[in-house]
CSV table of C-alpha atoms in Angstrom, one decimal:
chain,number,residue,atom,x,y,z
O,1,UNK,CA,94.1,232.0,-68.6
O,2,UNK,CA,90.3,231.3,-68.1
O,3,UNK,CA,88.1,235.0,-67.6
O,4,UNK,CA,84.8,233.3,-68.7
O,5,UNK,CA,82.9,230.4,-67.8
O,6,UNK,CA,80.1,229.2,-69.7
O,7,UNK,CA,78.0,226.2,-68.2
O,8,UNK,CA,75.0,224.2,-69.4
O,9,UNK,CA,72.2,223.1,-66.3
O,10,UNK,CA,70.4,220.2,-67.0
O,11,UNK,CA,72.8,217.1,-66.6
O,12,UNK,CA,75.7,219.6,-65.8
O,13,UNK,CA,75.4,222.0,-63.3
O,14,UNK,CA,72.0,220.6,-61.8
O,15,UNK,CA,71.7,217.0,-59.9
O,16,UNK,CA,69.0,214.7,-60.7
O,17,UNK,CA,66.9,216.5,-58.3
O,18,UNK,CA,67.2,219.4,-60.3
O,19,UNK,CA,69.4,221.3,-57.8
O,20,UNK,CA,72.8,223.1,-57.6
O,21,UNK,CA,75.2,221.5,-55.1
O,22,UNK,CA,77.3,223.2,-52.5
O,23,UNK,CA,80.3,222.3,-54.0
O,24,UNK,CA,79.2,223.9,-57.3
O,25,UNK,CA,77.7,227.1,-55.4
O,26,UNK,CA,81.0,227.5,-53.9
O,27,UNK,CA,83.4,227.0,-56.9
O,28,UNK,CA,81.1,229.5,-58.8
O,29,UNK,CA,81.6,231.9,-56.2
O,30,UNK,CA,85.1,231.5,-56.1
O,31,UNK,CA,85.4,232.0,-59.9
O,32,UNK,CA,83.7,235.1,-59.4
O,33,UNK,CA,86.1,236.5,-56.4
O,34,UNK,CA,89.1,235.5,-58.8
O,35,UNK,CA,87.2,238.4,-61.7
O,36,UNK,CA,86.1,235.3,-63.8
O,37,UNK,CA,82.7,235.7,-65.7
O,38,UNK,CA,80.3,232.7,-65.2
O,39,UNK,CA,77.4,232.6,-67.6
O,40,UNK,CA,74.6,230.0,-67.5
O,41,UNK,CA,73.8,228.6,-70.9
O,42,UNK,CA,70.4,226.3,-71.2
O,43,UNK,CA,67.9,225.1,-73.4
O,44,UNK,CA,65.4,226.4,-70.4
O,45,UNK,CA,63.3,229.4,-70.9
O,46,UNK,CA,64.6,232.0,-68.1
O,47,UNK,CA,61.5,231.8,-66.1
O,48,UNK,CA,61.9,228.1,-65.6
O,49,UNK,CA,66.3,228.7,-65.4
O,50,UNK,CA,66.1,230.8,-62.6
O,51,UNK,CA,63.9,228.3,-60.4
O,52,UNK,CA,66.8,226.3,-59.5
O,53,UNK,CA,69.3,229.2,-59.3
O,54,UNK,CA,67.4,231.7,-57.2
O,55,UNK,CA,68.0,229.8,-54.0
O,56,UNK,CA,71.4,230.0,-54.5
O,57,UNK,CA,71.9,233.8,-54.5
O,58,UNK,CA,74.0,233.4,-57.5
O,59,UNK,CA,73.9,236.7,-59.9
O,60,UNK,CA,74.5,235.5,-63.6
O,61,UNK,CA,73.9,236.3,-66.8
O,62,UNK,CA,72.0,234.2,-68.7
O,63,UNK,CA,71.8,232.3,-71.9
O,64,UNK,CA,68.3,230.8,-72.3
O,65,UNK,CA,66.4,228.6,-75.5
O,66,UNK,CA,69.9,227.9,-76.7
O,67,UNK,CA,70.7,231.1,-77.4
O,68,UNK,CA,67.5,232.2,-78.2
O,69,UNK,CA,67.3,234.8,-75.3
O,70,UNK,CA,70.4,236.4,-73.6
O,71,UNK,CA,69.9,238.3,-70.0
O,72,UNK,CA,72.6,240.0,-68.3
O,73,UNK,CA,73.2,239.8,-64.1
O,74,UNK,CA,69.7,242.1,-63.7
O,75,UNK,CA,67.8,239.9,-66.1
O,76,UNK,CA,67.6,242.4,-68.7
O,77,UNK,CA,67.0,241.0,-72.0
O,78,UNK,CA,69.9,242.0,-74.2
O,79,UNK,CA,69.3,239.8,-77.8
O,80,UNK,CA,66.5,238.1,-78.7
O,81,UNK,CA,66.0,235.2,-82.1
O,82,UNK,CA,62.9,234.5,-82.9
O,83,UNK,CA,61.1,232.1,-85.4
O,84,UNK,CA,59.1,233.9,-87.8
O,85,UNK,CA,55.7,232.5,-89.6
O,86,UNK,CA,57.5,230.9,-92.6
O,87,UNK,CA,60.1,229.1,-90.3
O,88,UNK,CA,57.3,227.9,-87.7
O,89,UNK,CA,54.7,226.8,-89.9
O,90,UNK,CA,57.7,224.9,-91.8
O,91,UNK,CA,58.3,223.1,-87.9
O,92,UNK,CA,54.8,222.5,-87.8
O,93,UNK,CA,53.9,220.7,-90.6
O,94,UNK,CA,57.2,218.4,-90.2
O,95,UNK,CA,56.3,217.6,-87.3
O,96,UNK,CA,52.5,217.0,-87.8
O,97,UNK,CA,53.3,215.0,-90.5
O,98,UNK,CA,54.9,212.6,-88.5
O,99,UNK,CA,52.7,212.6,-85.7
O,100,UNK,CA,55.5,214.0,-83.3
O,101,UNK,CA,54.5,215.7,-79.9
O,102,UNK,CA,55.7,218.9,-79.3
O,103,UNK,CA,56.0,222.1,-77.0
O,104,UNK,CA,56.3,225.9,-78.2
O,105,UNK,CA,58.2,228.1,-76.0
O,106,UNK,CA,57.7,231.6,-76.4
O,107,UNK,CA,58.8,234.8,-74.6
O,108,UNK,CA,55.8,234.6,-72.3
O,109,UNK,CA,55.2,230.8,-71.7
O,110,UNK,CA,55.6,227.3,-72.7
O,111,UNK,CA,52.5,226.0,-74.6
O,112,UNK,CA,51.3,222.2,-74.4
O,113,UNK,CA,48.5,220.7,-76.0
O,114,UNK,CA,48.4,217.9,-73.5
O,115,UNK,CA,50.1,217.8,-70.0
O,116,UNK,CA,49.7,214.2,-70.0
O,117,UNK,CA,52.4,213.9,-72.7
O,118,UNK,CA,54.3,216.0,-71.2
O,119,UNK,CA,54.5,213.9,-67.9
O,120,UNK,CA,55.5,210.5,-70.3
O,121,UNK,CA,58.4,213.0,-71.9
O,122,UNK,CA,59.8,213.2,-68.2
O,123,UNK,CA,59.5,209.9,-66.9
O,124,UNK,CA,61.0,208.5,-70.4
O,125,UNK,CA,63.7,211.0,-70.0
O,126,UNK,CA,64.3,209.8,-66.3
O,127,UNK,CA,64.4,206.2,-67.2
O,128,UNK,CA,66.7,206.6,-70.3
O,129,UNK,CA,69.3,207.8,-68.3
O,130,UNK,CA,69.2,205.6,-65.6
O,131,UNK,CA,67.2,207.0,-62.8
O,132,UNK,CA,63.9,205.8,-61.4
O,133,UNK,CA,61.1,208.1,-62.4
O,134,UNK,CA,58.9,209.8,-59.2
O,135,UNK,CA,55.7,209.8,-61.1
O,136,UNK,CA,54.1,211.9,-58.6
O,137,UNK,CA,56.6,214.4,-58.2
O,138,UNK,CA,57.3,215.0,-61.7
O,139,UNK,CA,53.6,215.2,-61.8
O,140,UNK,CA,53.2,218.2,-59.1
O,141,UNK,CA,56.0,219.9,-61.3
O,142,UNK,CA,53.7,220.1,-64.1
O,143,UNK,CA,51.1,221.3,-61.9
O,144,UNK,CA,53.0,224.0,-60.4
O,145,UNK,CA,54.2,225.3,-63.7
O,146,UNK,CA,50.2,225.3,-64.6
O,147,UNK,CA,49.6,227.2,-61.6
O,148,UNK,CA,52.4,230.2,-61.7
O,149,UNK,CA,51.6,230.3,-65.2
O,150,UNK,CA,54.8,229.4,-67.3
O,151,UNK,CA,52.9,226.2,-68.8
O,152,UNK,CA,49.9,226.9,-70.3
O,153,UNK,CA,47.1,224.5,-71.6
O,154,UNK,CA,46.3,225.1,-74.9
O,155,UNK,CA,43.4,223.4,-77.7
O,156,UNK,CA,46.3,223.5,-80.5
O,157,UNK,CA,48.7,225.9,-81.5
O,158,UNK,CA,47.2,227.6,-84.4
O,159,UNK,CA,46.7,230.9,-82.7
O,160,UNK,CA,49.5,231.8,-80.7
O,161,UNK,CA,51.4,233.7,-83.4
O,162,UNK,CA,47.8,236.2,-82.7
O,163,UNK,CA,48.7,237.0,-79.3
O,164,UNK,CA,50.0,240.7,-78.8
O,165,UNK,CA,53.7,240.8,-77.8
O,166,UNK,CA,54.1,237.0,-78.0
O,167,UNK,CA,57.7,235.4,-80.2
O,168,UNK,CA,58.2,231.9,-81.1
O,169,UNK,CA,61.5,231.1,-79.5
O,170,UNK,CA,61.6,227.7,-79.6
O,171,UNK,CA,60.1,224.7,-80.7
O,172,UNK,CA,61.0,221.2,-78.1
O,173,UNK,CA,59.7,217.6,-80.1
O,174,UNK,CA,59.8,214.4,-78.2
O,175,UNK,CA,59.0,211.0,-79.5
O,176,UNK,CA,59.7,207.5,-78.0
O,177,UNK,CA,60.6,206.2,-81.6
O,178,UNK,CA,64.2,207.2,-81.8
O,179,UNK,CA,64.5,206.1,-85.4
O,180,UNK,CA,61.8,208.3,-86.4
O,181,UNK,CA,62.9,211.3,-84.5
O,182,UNK,CA,66.5,211.2,-85.8
O,183,UNK,CA,64.8,211.1,-89.3
O,184,UNK,CA,62.9,214.4,-88.7
O,185,UNK,CA,66.2,215.9,-87.1
O,186,UNK,CA,67.7,215.2,-90.1
O,187,UNK,CA,65.3,216.5,-92.5
O,188,UNK,CA,64.8,219.8,-90.2
O,189,UNK,CA,68.5,220.7,-90.5
O,190,UNK,CA,68.3,220.6,-94.1
O,191,UNK,CA,65.9,223.5,-93.6
O,192,UNK,CA,68.2,226.9,-93.9
O,193,UNK,CA,67.8,229.4,-91.2
O,194,UNK,CA,67.1,226.7,-89.0
O,195,UNK,CA,69.2,225.5,-85.9
O,196,UNK,CA,68.7,221.6,-84.9
O,197,UNK,CA,69.9,220.1,-81.6
O,198,UNK,CA,69.3,217.9,-78.8
O,199,UNK,CA,69.3,218.0,-74.8
O,200,UNK,CA,68.4,214.4,-74.2
O,201,UNK,CA,67.8,211.1,-76.5
O,202,UNK,CA,64.4,210.9,-77.8
O,203,UNK,CA,64.4,214.8,-78.3
O,204,UNK,CA,65.0,217.9,-80.9
O,205,UNK,CA,65.2,221.2,-79.7
O,206,UNK,CA,64.6,223.8,-82.8
O,207,UNK,CA,65.4,227.8,-82.9
O,208,UNK,CA,66.6,229.9,-85.7
O,209,UNK,CA,69.7,229.5,-86.9
O,210,UNK,CA,71.0,232.9,-85.0
O,211,UNK,CA,70.0,230.9,-81.7
O,212,UNK,CA,73.0,228.9,-80.6
O,213,UNK,CA,74.7,228.5,-77.4
O,214,UNK,CA,78.1,229.3,-78.7
O,215,UNK,CA,77.2,232.4,-80.9
O,216,UNK,CA,75.9,233.5,-77.6
O,217,UNK,CA,78.7,233.0,-75.8
O,218,UNK,CA,81.4,234.5,-78.5
O,219,UNK,CA,78.9,237.4,-78.4
O,220,UNK,CA,79.1,237.9,-74.4
O,221,UNK,CA,83.3,237.2,-75.0
O,222,UNK,CA,83.3,240.0,-77.4
O,223,UNK,CA,81.4,242.4,-75.2
O,224,UNK,CA,83.4,241.8,-72.4
O,225,UNK,CA,86.5,242.2,-74.4
O,226,UNK,CA,87.5,238.4,-73.6
O,227,UNK,CA,88.9,236.1,-76.4
O,228,UNK,CA,87.2,232.5,-76.9
O,229,UNK,CA,90.7,231.0,-75.9
O,230,UNK,CA,90.4,232.5,-72.4
O,231,UNK,CA,86.7,230.6,-72.5
O,232,UNK,CA,85.7,227.6,-70.5
O,233,UNK,CA,82.5,226.0,-71.9
O,234,UNK,CA,81.1,222.7,-70.0
O,235,UNK,CA,78.4,220.6,-71.0
O,236,UNK,CA,76.7,217.2,-71.4
O,237,UNK,CA,74.6,217.1,-74.6
O,238,UNK,CA,74.4,217.8,-78.1
O,239,UNK,CA,72.7,221.7,-77.7
O,240,UNK,CA,76.0,222.0,-75.8
O,241,UNK,CA,78.4,221.2,-78.9
O,242,UNK,CA,78.5,225.1,-80.5
O,243,UNK,CA,79.8,226.3,-77.3
O,244,UNK,CA,82.9,223.5,-77.0
O,245,UNK,CA,83.9,223.9,-80.4
O,246,UNK,CA,84.2,227.3,-80.1
O,247,UNK,CA,86.1,227.9,-76.9
O,248,UNK,CA,89.7,227.3,-75.8
O,249,UNK,CA,88.6,225.1,-72.6
O,250,UNK,CA,85.5,222.6,-73.8
O,251,UNK,CA,85.0,220.3,-71.0
O,252,UNK,CA,82.5,217.6,-70.9
O,253,UNK,CA,80.9,216.0,-68.1
O,254,UNK,CA,81.5,212.5,-67.4
O,255,UNK,CA,78.1,211.7,-67.9
O,256,UNK,CA,78.1,213.6,-71.6
O,257,UNK,CA,77.5,211.6,-74.3
O,258,UNK,CA,80.2,210.3,-76.6
O,259,UNK,CA,79.9,212.7,-79.0
O,260,UNK,CA,80.6,215.5,-77.2
O,261,UNK,CA,83.6,214.3,-75.4
O,262,UNK,CA,85.3,214.2,-78.8
O,263,UNK,CA,85.3,217.9,-78.3
O,264,UNK,CA,86.6,218.2,-75.1
O,265,UNK,CA,89.8,218.7,-73.6
O,266,UNK,CA,89.2,217.1,-70.6
O,267,UNK,CA,86.3,215.2,-69.0
O,268,UNK,CA,85.5,216.1,-65.6
O,269,UNK,CA,83.2,214.3,-62.8
O,270,UNK,CA,79.3,213.9,-63.1
O,271,UNK,CA,76.3,215.9,-62.5
O,272,UNK,CA,75.8,214.4,-59.6
O,273,UNK,CA,79.5,214.6,-58.1
O,274,UNK,CA,79.7,218.2,-59.0
O,275,UNK,CA,81.5,217.9,-62.0
O,276,UNK,CA,81.2,221.4,-62.6
O,277,UNK,CA,83.3,222.5,-59.6
O,278,UNK,CA,86.0,220.2,-60.2
O,279,UNK,CA,86.3,222.1,-63.6
O,280,UNK,CA,86.5,225.3,-62.5
O,281,UNK,CA,89.0,224.4,-59.6
O,282,UNK,CA,91.1,222.6,-62.3
O,283,UNK,CA,91.6,225.7,-64.9
O,284,UNK,CA,91.6,228.2,-62.1
O,285,UNK,CA,94.4,226.2,-60.5
O,286,UNK,CA,95.9,227.2,-64.0
O,287,UNK,CA,95.5,230.4,-64.0
O,288,UNK,CA,98.0,231.1,-60.9
């Protein structure tokens, strides 16, 4: 019997317009009415994860930055896992050596050295997923993030650790050379105390080894007194793998990468067709 549901956001709960469909909203509300806890598990920072969720009125716990930060329904932080100086510098050296562009995610914001590179990243991600990139819309979104302070432009990343209260939570790297990005991903994966995953082709997301979605889901389940066998996880990419490997009801989106589908008990519909809602209704029918 499913008592806990964890769902990824991009490519899973959100459609291509980065919105939660009415069908998905209603399914989550129905699950909550049945006493099921629904958790959002995302690679996004909280200050960006909440943007598409706030209009829905949903109150849920958040696993952010692939598990580097966990918040309860009241948005209070209950867990953080940051990169210390040694790990952060090791990551930077590896990426700089191979001339790979990256952003730095902290507990206070996302730092970029070049917003135009960010634009190119979003365009490439859209095109690789078979969508036509709306360049003007993407540019406005980046400017909005800059205006509200969640995206911060810096000349370089040398002094981020010197800012009082700033914690390095995640490094997001990107390159159009897929072979190069895979080589660097493999090298970083060899390093102890680092977790290296991906949320789309061409990127790598680097966090502390303790920061994994699966670890965070297990922690939430334990606190709620829920078995992982009674937990469902839904995702579409490699940063969701640690969730699907641990739970009793692993679900992959129809648009998920083949490697993730291998770990799924079943494959639901695509994110464009409210696959999350269909997965929720399917498992809750079994509950009844």
